[in-house]
Each structure stands twice: as structure tokens, then as C-alpha cells.
């Protein structure tokens, strides 16, 4: 373990003190149960939109300090797996993406059972995805992805393209081939330095997210090398790359973050949680972004969970905080403040959710768009290494974007790399 990580762990242990039970998980956060100060470490990837909620919870629990630590997507999940294996280093609460939740439920004995009291609140498939084999619940769902396309209406206008969201949706509504053709017309007159989309890995995730079967079949067998849907998503993405439409950026990298600020791409595959990233990285372009329907309609990409590792020092307090952060009232607040789509369907028909319009995205009716998508969503089965498979495919597409391999060469290596993950 890295020395700095050991120091952070030691500091967290010293700050934690004696295990203390905090009472209440209601919408106002309840009240703290005692006077001894404790710190709850919440380890996440990206922005879950919790900062205002932390302040609210700490106000009603004056003995609790919440410390959030964020890391890059892959680093976060790999660190968590390492900490589970070594028995130390995990946070009191750990965020887990849908691509990694199967790995965590296989390690269900290392997580606190969150019980079944909240089962009726959740989408059936969202609740089931984080159930361990013995029926224990290892994670509270935070959000679901859905799919749309976020785009820069000002860049479209400068290129002489349709920029009204209804016109844009209609232009590529029948499928990804039409999206690519739209992109070719955009590229012909695009402002200098602006590609059509951000990167091949992100585009692929959206396309495969519409397929009935993704990387695994229901028997937990990897089907990447034989699936016609995976091959179709690959071929469409390569077609877009070879048409010089990609900005060649890797999602969540610093270069990708800079791409927002420098207007380096005009569209991005946009699950609901992507709106948070856009708001964080493209503050200068507020009101210039808009949201259109995804080509072909439907699909899902991402969504997350909060888990409580058993190695934590404050398990009861962590359980209550995780329950409170994911309660319906808090999921609604996160959606209207940041854009993460709730995983609790009772919220979808509430006026403040269904009729919500986001000023950052030119008052796009994101509530209607994403709740409609969520109601129609048919989730894929997520196998144990789905997140790693996704990363392997992304890396293969990057090799094509960088001119290091042909499509056939990179496909062959990717299939071989994925097959090794199954061993």
C-alpha cells in the first residue's frame, strides 16, 4: 500500500474515535445520537451532487463530519477492490457504478446488509442488480442513466445546421447512421477546432446501451466476441471515427475536461448524470447547451449505488447516512440541482421532476425527457467484469483514434483481452 494511503487511513482511524450511533434517517436528517465527534468518509468517483446534502445532514447531526473523497472512475473501483481484499482502507461509504456492482455483490460478505425495508421504493431491476447470492442487499441505488444527446446549439448554428432541439431530434431520430451523416455535414462547416463528438469510447457506450444484451448473457458468460450487437456498435463507432468526427478524448480524463472548456466537440452521448459533468466543466457555455433525443430511442448508460463496507469504523452511522442520501426526497433534490435521474419511480410523475426544465441546457425539458426514458428502460444483465470490459473496449477504440491499429487489428486484440478477463 502507498505510504500516503497508509497515512490517510491512520488519520481517518484516529479521527473516528469510538463507534457512535446517530439517530434518524428522515427527510430532515434526524438528530445526532450523542456528543462524541466522528468523521464519515465517503469515497466516490465524479460528482454525485451531494455537497448541499452533506451540509444539511451535518447541521442536524452536529457530532458528524462528512469527508468526501473523489477519484477517477477506474482508479476508484480498483482501489475499492484492493481495500476489500486487504481488509483495510475502504471508506465508511463507497460509491459503485453499475458496471462494477456485480463484482461487489460477489463479495457480498464484505459489505453490510442494508436490508429489504426499501425494496418497494426502487425500480425492480435496480434493486435486484445489487443483491448478493444469499439475498443480502449490498447497495442503495442512487440514480439511473437513461440516454439522450447533449449538444452545443451555438456551434450547430455557426455551422449552418438545425439547432432547435425538435429539429435536431428529428434529424437523427431513426438511428446512429443518421447521427453520423448529420456529423459529416456539421464537420464540413464546423467552427475551427470543433469535432462532432468527444470520443469513441463514449459513443460506443451509448450505442451498446440500447442493445438487449450487452457484454454478458444471463448465464454470466462474456459474449463480446460473438455478439452481433457488440459488433454493430463497434462498426458504427469506427465509422464515425474514420469519418473524422471524433475529438479523440477519453471520458473523464483531464484532456476531456479541457475539451468542454475549449469547445472541442459539439455533441456528447448524454445519460442524465452526464449533465452534472457538463455543468462542472463547461460553465462558460451555460445556456448554449441543449438536449435532444438519442438516435433510435431508449437505452441506458450507467447509474450508481452507495455501499457500506464491513471494515468501516462507524457502520451504523454510515448505513443511516447512505439511506438518507438515497431517500426519495434527496434523490429529487439531486436531480433538480445536478441532473442525476432518480432510481425511485414514484418520483417520475411528480410535477417538480416530470416538468423540470434546466436553464443551463436552454430550458430543455429534461424532466420529461429522462423520466420517459426511464419508464421505457430495459436494463442489460451486468456480469462480474462489465466495467473492466467497457474499459478494454474503450482502449481498443483509442488505438484506432490514435492510428496505432486498424479496426480489424484492434478488434482482434480487444476480443483476446476481454476473454482473458473471464479467466
PDB file of C-alpha atoms in Angstrom, residues 123 125-126 141-147 271-273 300-305 331 339-344 348 370 373-374 377:
ATOM      1  CA  UNK A 123     -37.203   0.063  -9.808  1.00  0.00           C
ATOM      2  CA  UNK A 125     -34.204  -4.223 -11.786  1.00  0.00           C
ATOM      3  CA  UNK A 126     -32.226  -1.560  -9.918  1.00  0.00           C
ATOM      4  CA  UNK A 141     -29.323   2.797  -5.813  1.00  0.00           C
ATOM      5  CA  UNK A 142     -28.527   6.473  -6.309  1.00  0.00           C
ATOM      6  CA  UNK A 143     -29.613   7.037  -9.911  1.00  0.00           C
ATOM      7  CA  UNK A 144     -30.142   5.530 -13.363  1.00  0.00           C
ATOM      8  CA  UNK A 145     -28.698   6.741 -16.629  1.00  0.00           C
ATOM      9  CA  UNK A 146     -31.220   6.831 -19.420  1.00  0.00           C
ATOM     10  CA  UNK A 147     -29.894   8.259 -22.695  1.00  0.00           C
ATOM     11  CA  UNK A 271     -27.181   9.855 -19.794  1.00  0.00           C
ATOM     12  CA  UNK A 272     -28.771  12.040 -17.137  1.00  0.00           C
ATOM     13  CA  UNK A 273     -25.667  12.027 -14.922  1.00  0.00           C
ATOM     14  CA  UNK A 300     -29.209   3.154 -20.603  1.00  0.00           C
ATOM     15  CA  UNK A 301     -25.663   4.006 -19.629  1.00  0.00           C
ATOM     16  CA  UNK A 302     -24.548   3.970 -16.035  1.00  0.00           C
ATOM     17  CA  UNK A 303     -26.165   4.694 -12.712  1.00  0.00           C
ATOM     18  CA  UNK A 304     -24.639   4.072  -9.311  1.00  0.00           C
ATOM     19  CA  UNK A 305     -25.022   2.711  -5.769  1.00  0.00           C
ATOM     20  CA  UNK A 331     -32.812  11.915  -4.978  1.00  0.00           C
ATOM     21  CA  UNK A 339     -29.319  16.226 -13.167  1.00  0.00           C
ATOM     22  CA  UNK A 340     -28.834  12.697 -11.791  1.00  0.00           C
ATOM     23  CA  UNK A 341     -32.043  10.795 -12.607  1.00  0.00           C
ATOM     24  CA  UNK A 342     -33.674   9.143  -9.555  1.00  0.00           C
ATOM     25  CA  UNK A 343     -33.916   5.360  -9.355  1.00  0.00           C
ATOM     26  CA  UNK A 344     -37.209   5.633  -7.451  1.00  0.00           C
ATOM     27  CA  UNK A 348     -41.182  10.292 -12.099  1.00  0.00           C
ATOM     28  CA  UNK A 370     -35.377  11.425 -18.903  1.00  0.00           C
ATOM     29  CA  UNK A 373     -36.744   7.192 -20.981  1.00  0.00           C
ATOM     30  CA  UNK A 374     -36.542   5.637 -17.519  1.00  0.00           C
ATOM     31  CA  UNK A 377     -35.775   1.339 -19.934  1.00  0.00           C
TER      32      UNK A 377
END
